[in-house]
Amino acid sequence: MAVDEDYAPEADDINIDDDEDDIDRPGPSRQRKGKGRANGQTGGDGMQTWEGAYTRSWDVIQEDDEEGGLQSTVEKLLARGRRKRAMAGEGPIRRSIIRHMFIILDLSESMRDKDFRPTRWEVTLQYLRGYIGEWFDQNPLGQIGIVLMRDRLSETLIPMGGNPQEILAALADKRKLEPSGEPSLQNGLTMAKGGMGHLPVTSSLEILVIFSSISTADPDGPTSIQQTMKDLVQSRVRTTIISLSGEIKICKQISERTGGKFGVAMDEDHLRELLWETIPPPAQTIAAPLTVGVRNALAAGGVGTGAGGRNKPAPAGDLMVMGFPVRLPLGGETMCVCHGILKKGGYLCPRCGSKLCDVPTDCEVCGLMVVSSPHLARSFWFLFPVAEYGVTPADTVQEDHTSRRLEPTCFGCDDPFPLLDEIAVSAGVNQVDEAVSPTGRYRCAKCKNDFCVNCDIYVHHTLHTCPGCAQ
Amino acid sequence: MKFMIGDLPVLFPYDRIYPEQFSYMSDLKATLDAGGHCVLEMPSGTGKTVSLLSLIVSYMQFYPTKRKLIYCSRTVPEIEKALAELKRLMEYREEMGAKDEEFRGLGLTSRKNLCLHPEVSKEKKGKVVDSRCRDLTSAFACEKGRANPGSVPLCDYHENLNNYEPGNLIPPGVYTLDDVKKYGQEKGVCPYFTIRRMMPYLDIVIFSFHYLLDPKVAENVSAEMSKESIIVFDEAHNIDNVCIESLSVDLTRPMLDSAARSVNKIGDKIEELKRTDAEKLQNEYEKLVAGLQEANEHREDEDMLTAPVPSAKLSEDMVDEAVPGNIRKAEHFVAFLKRFIEYLKTRMRVLHVVAETPQSFLAHLKEITYIERRPLKFSAERLTSLVRTLELTNIDEHYALQQVVGFGTLVASYEKGFMLILEPYETEHATVPNPIFHMVCLDPSLAISPVFERFSSVIITSGTISPLDMYPKMLQFQPVMEVSYPMTLQRNAFFPMVITRGSDQVPISSRFEVRNDPAVVRNFGSILIEMSRVVPDGIVAFFPSYLYMESIVSAWYDMGILSEVWKHKLLFVETPDAMETSIALKNYREACNNGRGAVMLSVARGKVSEGIDFDHNYGRAVIIIPYQYTESRILKARLEFLRDNYRVRENDYLTFDAMRHAAQCVGRVLRGKTDWGLMVFADKRFARQDKRSKLPKWINQYIIEAHSNMSTDMAVSLAKKFIRQISQPFDHTQTGISLWTLEDIEDRQRKDREEADRALRALGPGAIQAQAAEGMQLDREIDGDAFAPVEDDMDYGDDIDDEALVRAAELHGMEVESG
């Protein structure tokens, strides 16, 4: 259970900001997070005082009453998380679960800046590793590639692929990732877009740029970055840019035009929050006429290139071609089509029978999307989100109490709820936000069970299923 | 939206209104009611123009006295903007059912911007266009051309104007300059003369300062404005300089030579005329003897050749005086001019600086050449008459002569408020003499006093006009209202900071003695480097002068500072050459749009600091290295004059001047409420409260003590934090806080009223009665008007409530968003 024990105000006053973000963050990252922070701090200890930024630590804490309590501040933060989730809405959204994303990483000199501890570079790499794991956890059908920008050039660190291990291995070698020179956003985007050129239009194409520099040094060629932006819009590449330094007009413009998001990281934790926000599959904004191509291809019994049939509008509930591969025994080495090297094990494409190293992937030969069924199943939680738990007001509790239907403990963790008379005392005094329950109870509308605030977060962020309803 | 201010219904073309705009309009109305002048300061980008226009138009249309609005702005684009805003307003008023059928609004600009003539309009220089146009349209050319078609080239566009009825050259409505041009193109009439001839019939005229302030032009253009007209000077923070420039003349050696040639030419022409048509000269002479002033005849044709002296000053002497006898004869006048020019030439041979008063100049002149004061004073008028008699064409050739004659007239007309300064060398270190004879006006009130005297309401407004009390002092008028409005923002969208020390704790100052000290130069450089590393997109840096900028930039180059900046941003430099600067600006903007980022190094008081906006990404930070003045003699003379006559201390004026330029520079980056930017004042002198307090209120309210004395590193880390914070997504709906709806306005008015009531009650019952009586009287006055549905029995306090509004709406069949 992801309870934040260190939430008590006396534990760590100054880090109250960090704690805030824990709540907003999706659950599974929690274990890794602790480690991440520890690392960050040991790195920070290695720094000399004069290298630090000019900070005014007293500005960070917000005290709410004359005794200097932080309770209401904490509650405010809690409420913010809940409100955010409520705003996300539960209406049916069409999401693209087959995602192809290029991460463009700025490795310019500015990454050595020490305003994120220990450096922007360390922080970004570290978060990125966590991000990759988390991303594949939630998007098992997706693929990621990484492009680096430094010295005004762009290079592909790793092409589009669905294997998190390979990507993590590529990110592990820090010597290859030394920052230098200036970045060229245009080159990076062009390369990423080029790397996605072969992909079927059925999938959602995305670019995530982590941009640390304050400017981009683009080539003085016939095409400007404006043209690149137009290309991206045309080929519907959703571009999300996270800047580590400030609002840059062109970045904002690119993200807005391509339907992505633009964010500026305030500090390490905010950067993490921004990154993690891109993990859930994006809503499909364009009524995709794309899958029509697949239907036609299916009807023709041929290859799903998705090239034809752009003129018909998409009917609701489209189909697409996928294949479930045969897993090869770990016997002798055979040649794979994806890398062209001898390897043990692997999968056979169900349509053309060529050997693939990993799933999910697109078959190199026939272009069929090859997935395994657990991957598909894991992508489903978005389709059936857990309904938001409602805030239980004091009078409802009172009513239930009189009718003797009131549970004294949380349905999830069996922690006792505050007693009624305690509530009566604190009611009206500490009421911070309407998103926070005055009674500490959050009730599932379906099964009518009460949960505590921590279970509420856990259920919605990690479990994705209501234990009460499941019974 | 429609709301009431007092008894005046105001139609405002937007659904929401900024609180500043509302109080601005209220104060404006109070000024107009009182019939006085006012000085108002409102931050840039908060809709000053639209508030002004919508209130004044409502005012003009509501009250029966026919008042005219003369709106003066500084540049052509600004005029164009104001016209567009006015057009929008009038469209909105029409939608709301206001009755403004016979309403005309036009803007006036130079011939060059309006000309349609196929050849003339291709000329690049304004002066050439003017003179060629004049050749084609002057009265004698027209006469000749009409009498004998084909003998003289005439402008068809001008001729076609005669086909229209004089008061109705263009249908009622508001036209932007482009609209007028288009109209002219369609109907084949001259836009310039259309506007000029429509002047007396217009309700709103929008043109540049000079048409009112520059006596050479004002005479012709603005003479027929009625006394009740409302005069507005927008962007008026430099109005004193405009006044001074319009009365100052500079003469150089080449100009004198050219003037001498002109005189010879005129002399030849006279000889020729004597042989062919001596009668004409005789006629002219007779006329002058009779003291006839024929100025009124063809006013519009000769606007370049009138006396550069305000008419009020001239006419008081001229009523009973005629042109003196010794210059009445044309040949005498030519000889007179020759003598005068030769005298000036000898004066210019002096190789040391001379500063003298007009009196001593005149005395010396008389001693050497026997030229008296009186003929000199009339020389400009005499020249005009001569030019007309001789029917000279190509008047721009005689430009230098005009200047010389204007110089003479000025010297002879004014005893006080002027200074003659002869500077033999251009710069301090120059060895080749290039003398300039300055006739400097020291008193800005000379040019503007006729305006204050003639018109009942003059409104002086700008985004940066602090300290407010300086302007009335310098321009010699009594304002009924002096207000500076704060800026209401939902978040702190701009972040002023004062950097007083470098990271090495060496004080930063652009004081004359230390400003070339390497440590100081390096510290300025390090501010630039750090800022270019932190601030996205565009940065503008202002230097005190071109000279200083050059020296500092070359020092930076040697120190390697520029190459550091290049890593993050491109560098552009403003030069005195307008063409170069505009190319630099174009590329600067492109770099800002493409994410490359750029730094513009420019000069306070230069072209960039006055006219060009750096909104949004074009200016995310402005760095000011200000506060320095050249040791020029002109400035010294001016300071002395101000001290002796208006009791303005030298230092006060210098601080004021520096601060208004700083404010003006800073104001370049913040152009509205959604904009954000950093303002860096890099000078330790800004840390002092007495200097800072001279900045406009809306800037000052955001300078907090903690940010007013920082070192570079502190400033940079705060800037970083600010930029990240301000970059966070933000909900721009500011309703209620810095954007008001109708209810908010009514709410405020109710509160104000309660406040007033309470104050009255405190004063005692007698005061209330007096107030009530006043109110009754007001009601009765308004009753006669068609637009005022205020009923007799309604008492004073309630005239703003919803019911009245609704009733008004019903009466006039318009819709009002009530509740």
mmCIF file of N, CA and C in Angstrom, chain A residues 254-329:
data_model
loop_
_atom_site.group_PDB
_atom_site.id
_atom_site.type_symbol
_atom_site.label_atom_id
_atom_site.label_comp_id
_atom_site.label_asym_id
_atom_site.label_seq_id
_atom_site.Cartn_x
_atom_site.Cartn_y
_atom_site.Cartn_z
ATOM 1 N N ILE A 254 4.810 24.423 -31.496
ATOM 2 C CA ILE A 254 4.835 23.072 -32.056
ATOM 3 C C ILE A 254 3.894 22.166 -31.275
ATOM 4 N N SER A 255 3.982 22.213 -29.955
ATOM 5 C CA SER A 255 3.133 21.304 -29.187
ATOM 6 C C SER A 255 1.668 21.636 -29.384
ATOM 7 N N GLU A 256 1.364 22.917 -29.415
ATOM 8 C CA GLU A 256 -0.051 23.267 -29.553
ATOM 9 C C GLU A 256 -0.602 22.863 -30.912
ATOM 10 N N ARG A 257 0.177 23.103 -31.940
ATOM 11 C CA ARG A 257 -0.320 22.802 -33.280
ATOM 12 C C ARG A 257 -0.444 21.312 -33.520
ATOM 13 N N THR A 258 0.447 20.535 -32.917
ATOM 14 C CA THR A 258 0.403 19.109 -33.205
ATOM 15 C C THR A 258 -0.485 18.363 -32.221
ATOM 16 N N GLY A 259 -1.083 19.090 -31.309
ATOM 17 C CA GLY A 259 -2.009 18.453 -30.378
ATOM 18 C C GLY A 259 -1.325 17.836 -29.175
ATOM 19 N N GLY A 260 -0.090 18.194 -28.954
ATOM 20 C CA GLY A 260 0.598 17.686 -27.774
ATOM 21 C C GLY A 260 0.487 18.653 -26.631
ATOM 22 N N LYS A 261 1.314 18.460 -25.628
ATOM 23 C CA LYS A 261 1.284 19.368 -24.497
ATOM 24 C C LYS A 261 2.622 20.050 -24.391
ATOM 25 N N PHE A 262 2.602 21.226 -23.783
ATOM 26 C CA PHE A 262 3.858 21.893 -23.510
ATOM 27 C C PHE A 262 3.945 22.125 -22.012
ATOM 28 N N GLY A 263 5.039 21.739 -21.445
ATOM 29 C CA GLY A 263 5.179 21.932 -20.008
ATOM 30 C C GLY A 263 6.548 22.472 -19.673
ATOM 31 N N VAL A 264 6.605 23.241 -18.600
ATOM 32 C CA VAL A 264 7.888 23.720 -18.119
ATOM 33 C C VAL A 264 8.077 23.172 -16.719
ATOM 34 N N ALA A 265 9.172 22.483 -16.515
ATOM 35 C CA ALA A 265 9.411 21.859 -15.213
ATOM 36 C C ALA A 265 9.892 22.898 -14.223
ATOM 37 N N MET A 266 9.206 22.993 -13.104
ATOM 38 C CA MET A 266 9.609 23.931 -12.059
ATOM 39 C C MET A 266 10.817 23.384 -11.308
ATOM 40 N N ASP A 267 10.755 22.108 -10.982
ATOM 41 C CA ASP A 267 11.853 21.488 -10.256
ATOM 42 C C ASP A 267 11.876 20.008 -10.624
ATOM 43 N N GLU A 268 12.702 19.257 -9.960
ATOM 44 C CA GLU A 268 12.856 17.847 -10.286
ATOM 45 C C GLU A 268 11.514 17.126 -10.252
ATOM 46 N N ASP A 269 10.772 17.373 -9.201
ATOM 47 C CA ASP A 269 9.555 16.602 -9.047
ATOM 48 C C ASP A 269 8.486 16.994 -10.046
ATOM 49 N N HIS A 270 8.506 18.257 -10.364
ATOM 50 C CA HIS A 270 7.549 18.689 -11.362
ATOM 51 C C HIS A 270 7.897 18.092 -12.723
ATOM 52 N N LEU A 271 9.178 17.967 -12.981
ATOM 53 C CA LEU A 271 9.619 17.338 -14.225
ATOM 54 C C LEU A 271 9.076 15.914 -14.287
ATOM 55 N N ARG A 272 9.199 15.237 -13.165
ATOM 56 C CA ARG A 272 8.720 13.868 -13.097
ATOM 57 C C ARG A 272 7.221 13.817 -13.343
ATOM 58 N N GLU A 273 6.541 14.740 -12.724
ATOM 59 C CA GLU A 273 5.089 14.781 -12.893
ATOM 60 C C GLU A 273 4.723 14.988 -14.357
ATOM 61 N N LEU A 274 5.425 15.919 -14.978
ATOM 62 C CA LEU A 274 5.143 16.211 -16.385
ATOM 63 C C LEU A 274 5.419 14.995 -17.263
ATOM 64 N N LEU A 275 6.530 14.338 -16.956
ATOM 65 C CA LEU A 275 6.870 13.142 -17.725
ATOM 66 C C LEU A 275 5.782 12.080 -17.559
ATOM 67 N N TRP A 276 5.418 11.873 -16.325
ATOM 68 C CA TRP A 276 4.470 10.797 -16.052
ATOM 69 C C TRP A 276 3.088 11.082 -16.629
ATOM 70 N N GLU A 277 2.829 12.366 -16.804
ATOM 71 C CA GLU A 277 1.537 12.708 -17.398
ATOM 72 C C GLU A 277 1.401 12.163 -18.806
ATOM 73 N N THR A 278 2.513 11.920 -19.464
ATOM 74 C CA THR A 278 2.436 11.452 -20.842
ATOM 75 C C THR A 278 2.317 9.933 -20.914
ATOM 76 N N ILE A 279 2.287 9.280 -19.786
ATOM 77 C CA ILE A 279 2.242 7.814 -19.830
ATOM 78 C C ILE A 279 0.878 7.259 -20.233
ATOM 79 N N PRO A 280 -0.210 7.731 -19.667
ATOM 80 C CA PRO A 280 -1.498 7.186 -20.121
ATOM 81 C C PRO A 280 -1.696 7.475 -21.608
ATOM 82 N N PRO A 281 -2.292 6.538 -22.310
ATOM 83 C CA PRO A 281 -2.456 6.754 -23.745
ATOM 84 C C PRO A 281 -3.266 7.999 -24.013
ATOM 85 N N PRO A 282 -2.911 8.748 -25.022
ATOM 86 C CA PRO A 282 -3.610 9.995 -25.307
ATOM 87 C C PRO A 282 -4.985 9.717 -25.908
ATOM 88 N N ALA A 283 -5.872 10.627 -25.684
ATOM 89 C CA ALA A 283 -7.183 10.510 -26.307
ATOM 90 C C ALA A 283 -7.020 10.752 -27.792
ATOM 91 N N GLN A 284 -7.792 10.017 -28.559
ATOM 92 C CA GLN A 284 -7.711 10.230 -29.996
ATOM 93 C C GLN A 284 -8.532 11.470 -30.330
ATOM 94 N N THR A 285 -7.886 12.476 -30.783
ATOM 95 C CA THR A 285 -8.618 13.704 -31.053
ATOM 96 C C THR A 285 -9.171 13.713 -32.463
ATOM 97 N N ILE A 286 -8.427 13.161 -33.354
ATOM 98 C CA ILE A 286 -8.859 13.174 -34.744
ATOM 99 C C ILE A 286 -9.728 11.942 -34.953
ATOM 100 N N ALA A 287 -10.905 12.143 -35.521
ATOM 101 C CA ALA A 287 -11.736 10.990 -35.854
ATOM 102 C C ALA A 287 -10.984 10.215 -36.922
ATOM 103 N N ALA A 288 -10.340 9.151 -36.479
ATOM 104 C CA ALA A 288 -9.335 8.535 -37.331
ATOM 105 C C ALA A 288 -9.949 7.832 -38.531
ATOM 106 N N PRO A 289 -9.659 8.329 -39.698
ATOM 107 C CA PRO A 289 -10.097 7.612 -40.888
ATOM 108 C C PRO A 289 -9.061 6.548 -41.254
ATOM 109 N N LEU A 290 -8.149 6.346 -40.333
ATOM 110 C CA LEU A 290 -6.962 5.588 -40.673
ATOM 111 C C LEU A 290 -7.246 4.095 -40.732
ATOM 112 N N THR A 291 -8.037 3.660 -39.771
ATOM 113 C CA THR A 291 -8.238 2.216 -39.705
ATOM 114 C C THR A 291 -9.025 1.697 -40.900
ATOM 115 N N VAL A 292 -9.635 2.606 -41.612
ATOM 116 C CA VAL A 292 -10.357 2.185 -42.814
ATOM 117 C C VAL A 292 -9.415 1.424 -43.724
ATOM 118 N N GLY A 293 -8.204 1.898 -43.775
ATOM 119 C CA GLY A 293 -7.206 1.242 -44.609
ATOM 120 C C GLY A 293 -7.056 -0.217 -44.218
ATOM 121 N N VAL A 294 -7.053 -0.440 -42.937
ATOM 122 C CA VAL A 294 -6.886 -1.801 -42.461
ATOM 123 C C VAL A 294 -8.075 -2.651 -42.874
ATOM 124 N N ARG A 295 -9.260 -2.071 -42.732
ATOM 125 C CA ARG A 295 -10.459 -2.820 -43.101
ATOM 126 C C ARG A 295 -10.406 -3.242 -44.552
ATOM 127 N N ASN A 296 -10.027 -2.252 -45.370
ATOM 128 C CA ASN A 296 -9.940 -2.566 -46.791
ATOM 129 C C ASN A 296 -8.929 -3.677 -47.030
ATOM 130 N N ALA A 297 -7.807 -3.530 -46.334
ATOM 131 C CA ALA A 297 -6.765 -4.522 -46.504
ATOM 132 C C ALA A 297 -7.272 -5.898 -46.068
ATOM 133 N N LEU A 298 -8.011 -5.880 -44.984
ATOM 134 C CA LEU A 298 -8.548 -7.130 -44.455
ATOM 135 C C LEU A 298 -9.516 -7.731 -45.467
ATOM 136 N N ALA A 299 -10.353 -6.873 -46.012
ATOM 137 C CA ALA A 299 -11.319 -7.339 -46.986
ATOM 138 C C ALA A 299 -10.597 -7.923 -48.194
ATOM 139 N N ALA A 300 -9.510 -7.299 -48.555
ATOM 140 C CA ALA A 300 -8.764 -7.798 -49.702
ATOM 141 C C ALA A 300 -7.918 -9.008 -49.327
ATOM 142 N N GLY A 301 -7.851 -9.270 -48.041
ATOM 143 C CA GLY A 301 -7.062 -10.403 -47.568
ATOM 144 C C GLY A 301 -5.581 -10.181 -47.778
ATOM 145 N N GLY A 302 -5.220 -8.970 -47.983
ATOM 146 C CA GLY A 302 -3.832 -8.704 -48.339
ATOM 147 C C GLY A 302 -3.049 -8.072 -47.197
ATOM 148 N N VAL A 303 -2.076 -7.313 -47.577
ATOM 149 C CA VAL A 303 -1.154 -6.749 -46.610
ATOM 150 C C VAL A 303 -1.736 -5.457 -46.033
ATOM 151 N N GLY A 304 -1.647 -5.330 -44.746
ATOM 152 C CA GLY A 304 -2.216 -4.139 -44.088
ATOM 153 C C GLY A 304 -1.266 -2.974 -44.134
ATOM 154 N N THR A 305 -1.215 -2.311 -45.238
ATOM 155 C CA THR A 305 -0.322 -1.158 -45.290
ATOM 156 C C THR A 305 -1.027 0.116 -44.894
ATOM 157 N N GLY A 306 -2.338 0.054 -44.995
ATOM 158 C CA GLY A 306 -3.069 1.260 -44.609
ATOM 159 C C GLY A 306 -2.909 2.382 -45.604
ATOM 160 N N ALA A 307 -2.498 2.057 -46.798
ATOM 161 C CA ALA A 307 -2.241 3.128 -47.749
ATOM 162 C C ALA A 307 -3.501 3.624 -48.432
ATOM 163 N N GLY A 308 -4.440 2.691 -48.636
ATOM 164 C CA GLY A 308 -5.610 3.065 -49.434
ATOM 165 C C GLY A 308 -6.772 3.519 -48.588
ATOM 166 N N GLY A 309 -7.848 3.860 -49.266
ATOM 167 C CA GLY A 309 -9.121 4.105 -48.604
ATOM 168 C C GLY A 309 -9.130 5.259 -47.635
ATOM 169 N N ARG A 310 -8.580 6.379 -48.041
ATOM 170 C CA ARG A 310 -8.573 7.519 -47.118
ATOM 171 C C ARG A 310 -9.867 8.300 -47.204
ATOM 172 N N ASN A 311 -10.644 8.015 -48.228
ATOM 173 C CA ASN A 311 -11.758 8.919 -48.480
ATOM 174 C C ASN A 311 -13.005 8.612 -47.668
ATOM 175 N N LYS A 312 -13.103 7.379 -47.153
ATOM 176 C CA LYS A 312 -14.316 7.060 -46.407
ATOM 177 C C LYS A 312 -14.175 7.450 -44.941
ATOM 178 N N PRO A 313 -15.247 7.973 -44.332
ATOM 179 C CA PRO A 313 -15.159 8.258 -42.915
ATOM 180 C C PRO A 313 -15.156 6.971 -42.100
ATOM 181 N N ALA A 314 -14.572 7.062 -40.929
ATOM 182 C CA ALA A 314 -14.429 5.859 -40.117
ATOM 183 C C ALA A 314 -15.712 5.524 -39.406
ATOM 184 N N PRO A 315 -16.191 4.316 -39.509
ATOM 185 C CA PRO A 315 -17.319 3.916 -38.699
ATOM 186 C C PRO A 315 -16.849 3.672 -37.265
ATOM 187 N N ALA A 316 -17.774 3.776 -36.328
ATOM 188 C CA ALA A 316 -17.384 3.587 -34.939
ATOM 189 C C ALA A 316 -16.982 2.135 -34.721
ATOM 190 N N GLY A 317 -16.014 1.943 -33.864
ATOM 191 C CA GLY A 317 -15.590 0.598 -33.519
ATOM 192 C C GLY A 317 -14.886 -0.096 -34.657
ATOM 193 N N ASP A 318 -13.689 0.355 -34.912
ATOM 194 C CA ASP A 318 -12.970 -0.192 -36.046
ATOM 195 C C ASP A 318 -12.208 -1.454 -35.686
ATOM 196 N N LEU A 319 -11.863 -2.153 -36.702
ATOM 197 C CA LEU A 319 -11.070 -3.361 -36.494
ATOM 198 C C LEU A 319 -9.672 -3.121 -37.029
ATOM 199 N N MET A 320 -8.735 -3.862 -36.495
ATOM 200 C CA MET A 320 -7.416 -3.830 -37.095
ATOM 201 C C MET A 320 -6.750 -5.194 -37.022
ATOM 202 N N VAL A 321 -5.781 -5.359 -37.871
ATOM 203 C CA VAL A 321 -5.156 -6.665 -38.002
ATOM 204 C C VAL A 321 -4.075 -6.837 -36.956
ATOM 205 N N MET A 322 -4.134 -7.959 -36.255
ATOM 206 C CA MET A 322 -3.068 -8.292 -35.320
ATOM 207 C C MET A 322 -2.845 -9.783 -35.411
ATOM 208 N N GLY A 323 -1.646 -10.161 -35.102
ATOM 209 C CA GLY A 323 -1.383 -11.600 -35.111
ATOM 210 C C GLY A 323 -0.798 -12.041 -33.789
ATOM 211 N N PHE A 324 -1.178 -13.253 -33.347
ATOM 212 C CA PHE A 324 -0.584 -13.802 -32.133
ATOM 213 C C PHE A 324 0.464 -14.822 -32.545
ATOM 214 N N PRO A 325 1.704 -14.614 -32.174
ATOM 215 C CA PRO A 325 2.793 -15.422 -32.711
ATOM 216 C C PRO A 325 2.936 -16.781 -32.017
ATOM 217 N N VAL A 326 3.693 -17.620 -32.647
ATOM 218 C CA VAL A 326 4.056 -18.907 -32.041
ATOM 219 C C VAL A 326 5.416 -18.721 -31.404
ATOM 220 N N ARG A 327 5.537 -19.122 -30.168
ATOM 221 C CA ARG A 327 6.818 -18.954 -29.501
ATOM 222 C C ARG A 327 7.719 -20.128 -29.834
ATOM 223 N N LEU A 328 8.953 -19.877 -30.197
ATOM 224 C CA LEU A 328 9.892 -20.927 -30.548
ATOM 225 C C LEU A 328 10.552 -21.459 -29.289
ATOM 226 N N PRO A 329 10.860 -22.726 -29.258
ATOM 227 C CA PRO A 329 11.609 -23.262 -28.119
ATOM 228 C C PRO A 329 13.031 -22.713 -28.136
#
